[in-house]
mmCIF file of C-alpha atoms and ligand atoms in Angstrom:
data_model
loop_
_atom_site.group_PDB
_atom_site.id
_atom_site.type_symbol
_atom_site.label_atom_id
_atom_site.label_comp_id
_atom_site.label_asym_id
_atom_site.label_seq_id
_atom_site.Cartn_x
_atom_site.Cartn_y
_atom_site.Cartn_z
ATOM 1 C CA MET A 172 -28.371 -14.342 -0.688
ATOM 2 C CA ALA A 173 -24.715 -13.255 -0.796
ATOM 3 C CA LEU A 174 -23.983 -10.730 -3.519
ATOM 4 C CA ASP A 175 -21.202 -11.327 -6.027
ATOM 5 C CA ILE A 176 -18.398 -9.033 -4.931
ATOM 6 C CA SER A 177 -15.822 -10.355 -7.377
ATOM 7 C CA THR A 178 -13.875 -7.832 -9.380
ATOM 8 C CA MET A 179 -11.406 -7.624 -12.263
ATOM 9 C CA PHE A 180 -8.095 -5.868 -11.614
ATOM 10 C CA THR A 181 -5.246 -5.714 -14.156
ATOM 11 C CA GLY A 182 -6.961 -8.481 -16.095
ATOM 12 C CA ILE A 183 -7.134 -10.833 -13.093
ATOM 13 C CA ARG A 184 -10.373 -11.981 -11.476
ATOM 14 C CA PHE A 185 -10.502 -11.522 -7.684
ATOM 15 C CA GLU A 186 -13.268 -13.196 -5.643
ATOM 16 C CA ASN A 187 -13.330 -9.984 -3.617
ATOM 17 C CA PRO A 188 -11.167 -6.832 -3.716
ATOM 18 C CA PHE A 189 -9.300 -7.578 -0.454
ATOM 19 C CA LEU A 190 -5.662 -8.719 -0.317
ATOM 20 C CA LEU A 191 -3.054 -9.179 2.363
ATOM 21 C CA SER A 192 -0.123 -6.887 1.580
ATOM 22 C CA SER A 193 3.513 -7.910 1.468
ATOM 23 C CA ALA A 194 4.508 -8.258 5.146
ATOM 24 C CA PRO A 195 4.661 -10.831 7.991
ATOM 25 C CA PRO A 196 1.113 -12.164 7.312
ATOM 26 C CA THR A 197 2.413 -13.457 3.955
ATOM 27 C CA GLU A 198 5.912 -14.517 4.988
ATOM 28 C CA SER A 199 5.300 -18.290 4.885
ATOM 29 C CA GLU A 200 3.382 -21.019 3.083
ATOM 30 C CA SER A 201 1.344 -21.852 6.187
ATOM 31 C CA ASN A 202 0.317 -18.229 6.702
ATOM 32 C CA ILE A 203 -0.739 -17.821 3.076
ATOM 33 C CA LEU A 204 -2.745 -21.067 3.085
ATOM 34 C CA ARG A 205 -4.479 -19.955 6.295
ATOM 35 C CA ALA A 206 -5.165 -16.559 4.718
ATOM 36 C CA PHE A 207 -6.852 -18.132 1.687
ATOM 37 C CA ASP A 208 -8.838 -20.413 3.980
ATOM 38 C CA ALA A 209 -9.996 -17.337 5.886
ATOM 39 C CA GLY A 210 -11.342 -15.719 2.698
ATOM 40 C CA TRP A 211 -8.705 -13.304 1.405
ATOM 41 C CA ALA A 212 -9.017 -13.161 -2.391
ATOM 42 C CA GLY A 213 -5.329 -12.549 -2.862
ATOM 43 C CA VAL A 214 -2.022 -12.153 -1.106
ATOM 44 C CA VAL A 215 1.150 -10.320 -1.988
ATOM 45 C CA THR A 216 4.044 -12.386 -0.660
ATOM 46 C CA LYS A 217 6.604 -10.925 1.723
ATOM 47 C CA THR A 218 9.175 -9.365 -0.626
ATOM 48 C CA ILE A 219 11.600 -11.872 -2.149
ATOM 49 C CA GLY A 220 15.137 -10.796 -3.086
ATOM 50 C CA LEU A 221 18.521 -12.225 -4.041
ATOM 51 C CA HIS A 222 20.765 -10.197 -1.718
ATOM 52 C CA PRO A 223 21.617 -11.364 1.828
ATOM 53 C CA VAL A 224 19.136 -10.273 4.518
ATOM 54 C CA VAL A 225 19.879 -10.186 8.247
ATOM 55 C CA ASN A 226 17.394 -8.439 10.525
ATOM 56 C CA VAL A 227 18.258 -6.412 13.636
ATOM 57 C CA ALA A 228 18.537 -8.016 17.067
ATOM 58 C CA GLY A 229 15.260 -7.591 18.957
ATOM 59 C CA PRO A 230 11.718 -6.750 17.868
ATOM 60 C CA LYS A 231 11.209 -5.814 14.219
ATOM 61 C CA THR A 232 7.690 -4.420 14.667
ATOM 62 C CA MET A 233 6.122 -2.487 17.542
ATOM 63 C CA PHE A 234 2.709 -0.868 17.984
ATOM 64 C CA LEU A 235 2.194 2.719 19.122
ATOM 65 C CA ARG A 236 -0.921 3.260 21.252
ATOM 66 C CA ALA A 237 -2.965 6.319 22.226
ATOM 67 C CA ASP A 238 -4.850 6.947 25.471
ATOM 68 C CA ALA A 239 -8.473 8.066 25.383
ATOM 69 C CA ASP A 240 -8.163 10.444 28.343
ATOM 70 C CA SER A 241 -4.718 12.001 27.747
ATOM 71 C CA PRO A 242 -2.537 12.998 24.786
ATOM 72 C CA ARG A 243 -0.053 10.258 25.710
ATOM 73 C CA LEU A 244 1.351 8.181 22.851
ATOM 74 C CA SER A 245 3.502 5.197 23.729
ATOM 75 C CA MET A 246 4.388 1.689 22.652
ATOM 76 C CA LYS A 247 3.952 0.509 26.243
ATOM 77 C CA LYS A 248 1.018 -1.899 26.469
ATOM 78 C CA ARG A 249 -1.636 -0.559 28.828
ATOM 79 C CA PRO A 250 -5.350 -1.064 29.400
ATOM 80 C CA GLY A 251 -7.798 1.204 27.628
ATOM 81 C CA SER A 252 -5.366 2.331 24.917
ATOM 82 C CA ALA A 253 -6.186 2.307 21.211
ATOM 83 C CA LEU A 254 -3.938 1.472 18.274
ATOM 84 C CA HIS A 255 -2.333 4.531 16.713
ATOM 85 C CA SER A 256 0.147 2.907 14.297
ATOM 86 C CA SER A 257 2.637 0.157 13.652
ATOM 87 C CA TRP A 258 6.329 0.926 13.439
ATOM 88 C CA ASN A 259 8.724 -1.528 11.810
ATOM 89 C CA TRP A 260 12.271 -1.831 10.606
ATOM 90 C CA GLU A 261 11.932 -5.319 9.239
ATOM 91 C CA LEU A 262 13.833 -6.012 6.036
ATOM 92 C CA ILE A 263 12.423 -8.071 3.165
ATOM 93 C CA SER A 264 12.082 -11.871 3.468
ATOM 94 C CA ASP A 265 15.165 -13.448 5.015
ATOM 95 C CA LYS A 266 14.351 -16.635 3.106
ATOM 96 C CA THR A 267 16.055 -17.313 -0.227
ATOM 97 C CA LEU A 268 14.418 -17.561 -3.649
ATOM 98 C CA ASP A 269 15.132 -21.315 -3.580
ATOM 99 C CA TRP A 270 13.178 -21.560 -0.317
ATOM 100 C CA TRP A 271 10.234 -19.697 -1.837
ATOM 101 C CA ILE A 272 10.050 -21.427 -5.241
ATOM 102 C CA PRO A 273 8.468 -24.798 -4.337
ATOM 103 C CA LYS A 274 6.202 -23.080 -1.828
ATOM 104 C CA LEU A 275 4.782 -20.676 -4.414
ATOM 105 C CA GLY A 276 3.977 -23.622 -6.699
ATOM 106 C CA ARG A 277 2.294 -25.571 -3.901
ATOM 107 C CA ILE A 278 0.222 -22.582 -2.756
ATOM 108 C CA LYS A 279 -1.010 -21.966 -6.291
ATOM 109 C CA GLN A 280 -1.916 -25.637 -6.716
ATOM 110 C CA ALA A 281 -3.820 -25.657 -3.434
ATOM 111 C CA PHE A 282 -5.773 -22.475 -4.305
ATOM 112 C CA PRO A 283 -5.860 -22.073 -8.099
ATOM 113 C CA GLY A 284 -8.782 -19.615 -7.875
ATOM 114 C CA ARG A 285 -7.051 -17.241 -5.467
ATOM 115 C CA VAL A 286 -4.568 -14.616 -6.550
ATOM 116 C CA LEU A 287 -0.910 -15.068 -5.637
ATOM 117 C CA VAL A 288 1.176 -11.965 -6.224
ATOM 118 C CA ALA A 289 4.947 -12.225 -5.787
ATOM 119 C CA SER A 290 6.607 -9.160 -4.324
ATOM 120 C CA ILE A 291 10.161 -8.906 -5.616
ATOM 121 C CA MET A 292 13.090 -6.579 -5.057
ATOM 122 C CA ALA A 293 16.615 -6.111 -6.365
ATOM 123 C CA GLY A 294 18.961 -3.184 -6.919
ATOM 124 C CA SER A 295 19.440 -0.891 -9.859
ATOM 125 C CA GLY A 296 23.112 0.094 -9.665
ATOM 126 C CA ASN A 297 24.364 -2.133 -12.517
ATOM 127 C CA ASP A 298 23.275 -4.645 -15.163
ATOM 128 C CA THR A 299 23.682 -7.579 -12.787
ATOM 129 C CA GLU A 300 21.167 -6.030 -10.394
ATOM 130 C CA LEU A 301 18.733 -5.354 -13.232
ATOM 131 C CA ARG A 302 19.072 -8.988 -14.308
ATOM 132 C CA HIS A 303 18.227 -9.988 -10.719
ATOM 133 C CA TRP A 304 14.805 -8.381 -11.190
ATOM 134 C CA GLN A 305 14.310 -10.567 -14.270
ATOM 135 C CA THR A 306 15.517 -13.721 -12.503
ATOM 136 C CA LEU A 307 13.078 -13.120 -9.655
ATOM 137 C CA ALA A 308 10.207 -12.289 -12.003
ATOM 138 C CA GLN A 309 10.714 -15.351 -14.177
ATOM 139 C CA ALA A 310 11.167 -17.734 -11.251
ATOM 140 C CA CYS A 311 7.953 -16.557 -9.560
ATOM 141 C CA GLN A 312 5.780 -16.538 -12.664
ATOM 142 C CA ASP A 313 7.067 -20.014 -13.592
ATOM 143 C CA GLN A 314 5.558 -21.232 -10.307
ATOM 144 C CA GLY A 315 2.157 -19.870 -11.326
ATOM 145 C CA CYS A 316 2.175 -16.474 -9.603
ATOM 146 C CA ASP A 317 -0.603 -14.379 -11.074
ATOM 147 C CA ALA A 318 1.144 -11.000 -10.867
ATOM 148 C CA LEU A 319 4.362 -9.374 -9.722
ATOM 149 C CA GLU A 320 4.613 -6.442 -7.348
ATOM 150 C CA LEU A 321 7.865 -4.479 -7.558
ATOM 151 C CA ASN A 322 9.050 -3.315 -4.154
ATOM 152 C CA LEU A 323 10.332 0.172 -5.022
ATOM 153 C CA SER A 324 9.517 1.447 -1.571
ATOM 154 C CA CYS A 325 11.124 -0.402 1.369
ATOM 155 C CA PRO A 326 11.977 2.557 3.661
ATOM 156 C CA HIS A 327 14.906 1.006 5.535
ATOM 157 C CA MET A 328 17.606 0.221 3.006
ATOM 158 C CA ASP A 329 21.161 1.559 3.309
ATOM 159 C CA ARG A 330 21.795 0.730 -0.353
ATOM 160 C CA GLN A 331 21.163 3.752 -2.510
ATOM 161 C CA ASP A 332 20.078 1.606 -5.473
ATOM 162 C CA MET A 333 17.318 -0.259 -3.612
ATOM 163 C CA GLY A 334 13.938 0.167 -1.934
ATOM 164 C CA SER A 335 12.622 3.681 -1.401
ATOM 165 C CA ASN A 336 16.009 5.123 -2.424
ATOM 166 C CA LEU A 337 15.451 3.620 -5.865
ATOM 167 C CA GLY A 338 11.765 4.543 -5.713
ATOM 168 C CA LYS A 339 12.551 8.245 -5.304
ATOM 169 C CA ASP A 340 14.277 8.306 -8.696
ATOM 170 C CA THR A 341 11.653 8.379 -11.421
ATOM 171 C CA GLU A 342 14.103 7.309 -14.154
ATOM 172 C CA LEU A 343 15.216 4.269 -12.173
ATOM 173 C CA VAL A 344 11.561 3.411 -11.435
ATOM 174 C CA SER A 345 10.943 3.487 -15.160
ATOM 175 C CA ILE A 346 14.025 1.429 -16.033
ATOM 176 C CA VAL A 347 13.335 -1.271 -13.434
ATOM 177 C CA THR A 348 9.686 -1.558 -14.478
ATOM 178 C CA LYS A 349 10.692 -1.830 -18.139
ATOM 179 C CA VAL A 350 13.315 -4.481 -17.391
ATOM 180 C CA VAL A 351 10.728 -6.598 -15.555
ATOM 181 C CA LYS A 352 8.108 -6.028 -18.264
ATOM 182 C CA GLU A 353 10.568 -7.398 -20.842
ATOM 183 C CA VAL A 354 10.275 -10.866 -19.282
ATOM 184 C CA ALA A 355 6.903 -10.703 -17.497
ATOM 185 C CA ARG A 356 4.004 -12.783 -18.791
ATOM 186 C CA VAL A 357 1.805 -11.605 -15.909
ATOM 187 C CA PRO A 358 0.706 -8.096 -14.832
ATOM 188 C CA VAL A 359 3.302 -5.960 -13.064
ATOM 189 C CA TRP A 360 2.318 -3.683 -10.172
ATOM 190 C CA ALA A 361 4.753 -1.038 -8.918
ATOM 191 C CA LYS A 362 4.630 -0.378 -5.159
ATOM 192 C CA LEU A 363 5.735 3.212 -4.663
ATOM 193 C CA THR A 364 7.073 5.038 -1.638
ATOM 194 C CA PRO A 365 4.938 7.780 -0.075
ATOM 195 C CA SER A 366 8.144 9.531 1.088
ATOM 196 C CA THR A 367 8.549 11.811 -1.923
ATOM 197 C CA THR A 368 7.341 15.300 -2.727
ATOM 198 C CA ASP A 369 5.015 14.377 -5.581
ATOM 199 C CA ILE A 370 4.172 10.691 -6.002
ATOM 200 C CA VAL A 371 2.654 11.445 -9.416
ATOM 201 C CA ILE A 372 6.200 11.900 -10.775
ATOM 202 C CA GLU A 373 7.338 8.395 -9.757
ATOM 203 C CA ALA A 374 4.010 6.932 -10.912
ATOM 204 C CA ARG A 375 4.534 8.485 -14.334
ATOM 205 C CA GLY A 376 7.943 6.779 -14.439
ATOM 206 C CA ALA A 377 6.372 3.434 -13.563
ATOM 207 C CA PHE A 378 3.647 3.769 -16.204
ATOM 208 C CA LEU A 379 6.229 4.823 -18.809
ATOM 209 C CA GLY A 380 8.085 1.612 -17.975
ATOM 210 C CA GLY A 381 4.869 -0.320 -18.630
ATOM 211 C CA ALA A 382 3.468 -0.875 -15.121
ATOM 212 C CA ASP A 383 -0.061 -2.329 -15.118
ATOM 213 C CA ALA A 384 -0.903 -0.831 -11.713
ATOM 214 C CA ILE A 385 0.464 1.198 -8.825
ATOM 215 C CA SER A 386 0.250 0.000 -5.216
ATOM 216 C CA SER A 387 0.361 2.769 -2.595
ATOM 217 C CA SER A 388 1.310 3.257 0.173
ATOM 218 C CA ASN A 389 4.229 1.467 1.667
ATOM 219 C CA THR A 390 4.996 2.630 5.223
ATOM 220 C CA PHE A 391 5.942 6.249 5.901
ATOM 221 C CA THR A 392 9.514 7.008 6.999
ATOM 222 C CA SER A 393 9.456 7.642 10.738
ATOM 223 C CA LEU A 394 11.174 7.246 14.114
ATOM 224 C CA PRO A 395 9.918 5.804 17.409
ATOM 225 C CA LEU A 396 9.346 8.324 20.230
ATOM 226 C CA ILE A 397 11.977 8.909 22.932
ATOM 227 C CA ASP A 398 10.917 7.770 26.415
ATOM 228 C CA ALA A 399 10.929 10.816 28.705
ATOM 229 C CA GLU A 400 12.131 8.773 31.715
ATOM 230 C CA THR A 401 14.940 6.734 30.192
ATOM 231 C CA LEU A 402 15.752 9.098 27.279
ATOM 232 C CA GLU A 403 15.947 5.965 25.112
ATOM 233 C CA PHE A 404 14.006 5.453 21.889
ATOM 234 C CA GLU A 405 11.022 3.201 22.480
ATOM 235 C CA VAL A 406 12.626 0.810 19.990
ATOM 236 C CA HIS A 407 16.399 0.530 19.910
ATOM 237 C CA VAL A 408 19.277 -1.907 19.868
ATOM 238 C CA ASP A 409 22.064 -0.970 22.276
ATOM 239 C CA GLY A 410 20.660 2.578 22.367
ATOM 240 C CA PHE A 411 20.662 3.006 18.589
ATOM 241 C CA VAL A 412 17.823 3.210 16.097
ATOM 242 C CA SER A 413 17.475 3.972 12.404
ATOM 243 C CA THR A 414 14.457 5.201 10.476
ATOM 244 C CA GLY A 415 11.661 2.705 10.014
ATOM 245 C CA GLY A 416 8.165 2.647 8.561
ATOM 246 C CA LEU A 417 4.866 3.833 10.020
ATOM 247 C CA GLY A 418 1.712 1.861 9.139
ATOM 248 C CA GLY A 419 -1.778 1.362 10.579
ATOM 249 C CA PRO A 420 -4.554 3.834 11.446
ATOM 250 C CA ALA A 421 -2.249 6.899 11.587
ATOM 251 C CA ILE A 422 -1.403 6.637 7.888
ATOM 252 C CA LEU A 423 -4.946 6.166 6.566
ATOM 253 C CA PRO A 424 -5.553 9.885 5.831
ATOM 254 C CA LEU A 425 -1.976 10.344 4.575
ATOM 255 C CA SER A 426 -2.248 7.433 2.214
ATOM 256 C CA LEU A 427 -5.666 8.566 0.962
ATOM 257 C CA ALA A 428 -4.068 11.894 -0.017
ATOM 258 C CA LYS A 429 -1.402 10.047 -2.032
ATOM 259 C CA ILE A 430 -4.052 7.886 -3.714
ATOM 260 C CA SER A 431 -6.183 10.898 -4.625
ATOM 261 C CA GLN A 432 -3.179 12.569 -6.280
ATOM 262 C CA LEU A 433 -2.551 9.382 -8.249
ATOM 263 C CA THR A 434 -6.111 8.642 -9.322
ATOM 264 C CA GLN A 435 -6.720 12.243 -10.358
ATOM 265 C CA ALA A 436 -3.524 12.326 -12.427
ATOM 266 C CA PHE A 437 -4.209 8.930 -14.041
ATOM 267 C CA PRO A 438 -7.986 8.367 -13.996
ATOM 268 C CA ASP A 439 -7.782 5.465 -16.458
ATOM 269 C CA LYS A 440 -5.075 3.500 -14.663
ATOM 270 C CA SER A 441 -5.324 0.800 -11.973
ATOM 271 C CA PHE A 442 -4.497 1.364 -8.300
ATOM 272 C CA SER A 443 -4.259 -0.916 -5.289
ATOM 273 C CA GLY A 444 -4.803 1.141 -2.121
ATOM 274 C CA ILE A 445 -2.849 0.377 1.067
ATOM 275 C CA GLY A 446 -2.578 2.082 4.428
ATOM 276 C CA GLY A 447 -4.496 1.946 7.695
ATOM 277 C CA ILE A 448 -7.364 -0.267 6.538
ATOM 278 C CA SER A 449 -9.030 -2.417 9.173
ATOM 279 C CA MET A 450 -12.723 -2.233 8.245
ATOM 280 C CA PHE A 451 -14.877 -1.872 5.136
ATOM 281 C CA GLU A 452 -15.506 1.856 5.662
ATOM 282 C CA HIS A 453 -11.746 2.464 5.350
ATOM 283 C CA ALA A 454 -11.541 0.386 2.171
ATOM 284 C CA LEU A 455 -14.562 2.253 0.816
ATOM 285 C CA SER A 456 -12.652 5.562 0.929
ATOM 286 C CA TYR A 457 -9.987 3.999 -1.302
ATOM 287 C CA PHE A 458 -12.616 2.619 -3.698
ATOM 288 C CA LEU A 459 -14.458 5.945 -3.909
ATOM 289 C CA LEU A 460 -11.151 7.613 -4.814
ATOM 290 C CA GLY A 461 -10.630 5.133 -7.640
ATOM 291 C CA CYS A 462 -8.829 2.042 -6.302
ATOM 292 C CA GLY A 463 -9.701 -1.342 -7.798
ATOM 293 C CA THR A 464 -8.322 -3.438 -4.907
ATOM 294 C CA VAL A 465 -7.006 -2.750 -1.405
ATOM 295 C CA GLN A 466 -4.304 -4.386 0.697
ATOM 296 C CA ILE A 467 -4.031 -4.787 4.467
ATOM 297 C CA CYS A 468 -1.086 -5.397 6.804
ATOM 298 C CA THR A 469 -1.130 -3.929 10.348
ATOM 299 C CA ALA A 470 -4.747 -4.864 11.144
ATOM 300 C CA ALA A 471 -4.105 -8.441 9.991
ATOM 301 C CA MET A 472 -0.902 -8.732 12.034
ATOM 302 C CA LEU A 473 -2.897 -7.955 15.167
ATOM 303 C CA ASP A 474 -5.661 -10.439 14.327
ATOM 304 C CA HIS A 475 -4.232 -13.973 14.616
ATOM 305 C CA ALA A 476 -1.355 -13.017 12.284
ATOM 306 C CA ILE A 477 -3.387 -13.256 9.069
ATOM 307 C CA GLY A 478 -6.590 -11.340 9.843
ATOM 308 C CA PRO A 479 -9.479 -13.866 9.883
ATOM 309 C CA SER A 480 -11.809 -11.410 11.651
ATOM 310 C CA VAL A 481 -10.602 -8.512 9.500
ATOM 311 C CA ILE A 482 -11.482 -10.278 6.237
ATOM 312 C CA LYS A 483 -14.800 -11.426 7.682
ATOM 313 C CA GLY A 484 -15.665 -7.810 8.534
ATOM 314 C CA LEU A 485 -14.523 -6.518 5.139
ATOM 315 C CA LEU A 486 -16.671 -9.078 3.309
ATOM 316 C CA SER A 487 -19.785 -8.545 5.412
ATOM 317 C CA GLY A 488 -19.264 -4.766 5.315
ATOM 318 C CA MET A 489 -19.116 -4.754 1.526
ATOM 319 C CA GLN A 490 -22.151 -7.033 1.214
ATOM 320 C CA ALA A 491 -24.154 -4.847 3.599
ATOM 321 C CA PHE A 492 -23.098 -1.652 1.804
ATOM 322 C CA LEU A 493 -24.127 -2.932 -1.635
ATOM 323 C CA ASP A 494 -27.351 -4.314 -0.161
ATOM 324 C CA ARG A 495 -28.175 -0.910 1.358
ATOM 325 C CA HIS A 496 -27.528 0.930 -1.897
ATOM 326 C CA ALA A 497 -28.977 -1.561 -4.375
ATOM 327 C CA GLU A 498 -31.774 0.823 -5.355
ATOM 328 C CA LYS A 499 -29.130 3.308 -6.558
ATOM 329 C CA GLY A 500 -27.995 0.674 -9.039
ATOM 330 C CA TRP A 501 -24.792 -0.070 -7.104
ATOM 331 C CA HIS A 502 -24.242 -3.812 -7.419
ATOM 332 C CA SER A 503 -20.477 -4.094 -7.655
ATOM 333 C CA LEU A 504 -17.244 -2.248 -6.963
ATOM 334 C CA ASP A 505 -17.259 -0.962 -10.531
ATOM 335 C CA ASP A 506 -20.488 0.946 -9.796
ATOM 336 C CA ILE A 507 -18.859 3.010 -7.028
ATOM 337 C CA ARG A 508 -15.184 3.118 -8.000
ATOM 338 C CA GLY A 509 -13.938 6.691 -8.320
ATOM 339 C CA LEU A 510 -17.305 8.276 -7.410
ATOM 340 C CA ARG A 511 -15.630 10.831 -5.116
ATOM 341 C CA ARG A 512 -12.358 11.275 -7.035
ATOM 342 C CA ASP A 513 -13.366 14.628 -8.501
ATOM 343 C CA ARG A 514 -14.513 16.084 -5.164
ATOM 344 C CA ILE A 515 -10.930 17.058 -4.322
ATOM 345 C CA VAL A 516 -10.426 20.531 -5.744
ATOM 346 C CA ALA A 517 -8.162 23.562 -5.298
ATOM 347 C CA HIS A 518 -8.652 25.293 -1.928
ATOM 348 C CA SER A 519 -9.880 28.451 -3.679
ATOM 349 C CA GLU A 520 -12.703 26.444 -5.268
ATOM 350 C CA ILE A 521 -14.239 25.622 -1.873
ATOM 351 C CA THR A 522 -17.275 27.737 -0.984
ATOM 352 C CA ARG A 523 -16.547 30.547 1.499
ATOM 353 C CA PRO A 524 -18.830 33.205 3.001
ATOM 354 C CA ASP A 525 -17.600 35.891 0.630
ATOM 355 C CA ALA A 526 -16.086 34.386 -2.511
ATOM 356 C CA LYS A 527 -15.660 37.822 -4.105
ATOM 357 C CA GLU A 528 -13.011 38.750 -1.521
ATOM 358 C CA TYR A 529 -10.730 35.725 -2.007
ATOM 359 C CA PHE A 530 -8.448 35.084 -4.965
ATOM 360 C CA GLY A 531 -6.556 31.991 -3.824
ATOM 361 C CA GLY A 532 -4.452 34.101 -1.453
ATOM 362 C CA LYS A 533 -3.386 36.503 -4.203
ATOM 363 C CA ASP A 534 -4.061 40.254 -4.244
ATOM 364 C CA ALA A 535 -7.383 41.362 -5.719
ATOM 365 C CA PRO A 536 -7.193 41.613 -9.528
ATOM 366 C CA GLU A 537 -7.312 45.084 -11.037
ATOM 367 C CA GLY A 538 -8.378 46.582 -14.384
ATOM 368 C CA TYR A 539 -9.538 44.107 -17.040
ATOM 369 C CA ALA A 540 -8.597 41.162 -14.786
ATOM 370 C CA ALA A 541 -11.048 42.450 -12.131
ATOM 371 C CA ALA A 542 -13.962 42.373 -14.588
ATOM 372 C CA ASP A 543 -12.963 38.863 -15.648
ATOM 373 C CA ALA A 544 -12.735 37.677 -12.004
ATOM 374 C CA ALA A 545 -16.131 39.240 -11.197
ATOM 375 C CA SER A 546 -17.819 37.470 -14.085
ATOM 376 C CA LYS A 547 -16.210 34.135 -13.029
ATOM 377 C CA ALA A 548 -17.377 34.637 -9.411
ATOM 378 C CA SER A 549 -20.961 35.292 -10.497
ATOM 379 C CA ALA A 550 -20.991 32.362 -12.970
HETATM 380 C C1 LIG B 829 6.466 -5.594 9.801
HETATM 381 C C2 LIG B 829 6.194 -5.115 8.419
HETATM 382 C C3 LIG B 829 6.905 -5.647 7.346
HETATM 383 C C4 LIG B 829 6.675 -5.202 6.049
HETATM 384 N N1 LIG B 829 7.362 -5.768 5.005
HETATM 385 C C5 LIG B 829 7.120 -5.357 3.738
HETATM 386 C C6 LIG B 829 7.770 -5.990 2.638
HETATM 387 O O1 LIG B 829 8.567 -6.923 2.787
HETATM 388 N N2 LIG B 829 7.482 -5.541 1.390
HETATM 389 C C7 LIG B 829 6.593 -4.524 1.164
HETATM 390 O O2 LIG B 829 6.351 -4.156 0.005
HETATM 391 N N3 LIG B 829 5.940 -3.928 2.188
HETATM 392 C C8 LIG B 829 6.186 -4.320 3.456
HETATM 393 N N4 LIG B 829 5.493 -3.746 4.498
HETATM 394 C C9 LIG B 829 4.514 -2.663 4.222
HETATM 395 C C10 LIG B 829 3.090 -3.194 4.163
HETATM 396 O O3 LIG B 829 2.912 -4.120 3.109
HETATM 397 C C11 LIG B 829 2.081 -2.016 3.965
HETATM 398 O O4 LIG B 829 2.395 -1.361 2.754
HETATM 399 C C12 LIG B 829 2.127 -1.019 5.106
HETATM 400 O O5 LIG B 829 2.286 -1.640 6.360
HETATM 401 C C13 LIG B 829 0.863 -0.139 5.139
HETATM 402 O O6 LIG B 829 -0.288 -0.916 5.348
HETATM 403 P P1 LIG B 829 -1.026 -1.021 6.797
HETATM 404 O O7 LIG B 829 -1.330 0.378 7.223
HETATM 405 O O8 LIG B 829 -2.225 -1.871 6.534
HETATM 406 O O9 LIG B 829 -0.033 -1.681 7.715
HETATM 407 C C14 LIG B 829 5.710 -4.186 5.810
HETATM 408 C C15 LIG B 829 4.986 -3.654 6.891
HETATM 409 C C16 LIG B 829 5.205 -4.106 8.180
HETATM 410 C C17 LIG B 829 4.413 -3.517 9.330
#
């Protein structure tokens, strides 16, 4: 018998903790309907904005692959290579709010039990831009969207008041979140950029503004490699490139580090983990660090555009895991969430052959401090 793997997150019931993240898999009504049919409990729409969007000429997303028998990394398709990462410089949805509005309503009517999260984005440079956040929020929730995700993290914006540029400024993160919360009747998730020194600082700003959850990570700022033969970037338009975002397997450990910083700093808050997930074992790492849901992009893009096999594997993986551990009393995500959060400690707290000789890289304590250190080491 299938176990109940439903979960509550920011007050919303999810049939399972797996969502498609804001990206091409959720860029259209047909994709989202297919995704719900395939079993995803929720989707975050491709980010909707009010400013004009025109993408670059040529491919917006490419996939970097690794060879098994050499250190070669390249976007060139070749047999026997394995996925290393996705690289994209795609802007937010190039469809208008008016295009999205009726579609959001129809999707919600077709799947009232599934969770439709609207990803929205505007600027922060003046009051008009702040009002744009409210316009977007109200329009989407009026169509029945269950939650809003604030895109504070798009890594390829020239505008200083938008995307990850905005998301690096903790005060602006706080202001934007507060402005949306003023009109929101549904939970508000803040999607933060991993491209900052200490993500806890921006998260604090979001929570001060009233965010109900943090989503992390968006893609990591990065460049394509330069081809050694042609001396051209592997992705370029007329020889030029700009920074884009890295996703997929390569960012799984990086994103886990961000999540562990967040969940340790705010153990009572809600987190949606994103980055490099393609199977249940990856999602499990996020859950064990304290996430209440996870989101997937790159793996779904490579699996019939919306990830039917990916969601199948996630569901069966979670069922099998809970089945295997039933005797431990683990019957739901809540029973395992955060179980390994406190296993990340200061380097000096890790056992070493001779603990008495190591003081976190500092010189050995002397005098009274030495006696104190000795008693701590023997405790
Ligand atoms: C082509 C592409 C487009 C994306 N567009 C958006 C977007 O519009 N809004 C957003 O918040 N994140 C966007 N993302 C980021 C993803 O939602 C996700 O955070 C990131 O890819 C990491 O997850 P992954 O490792 O599963 O790909 C995009 C990612 C890709 C690859």
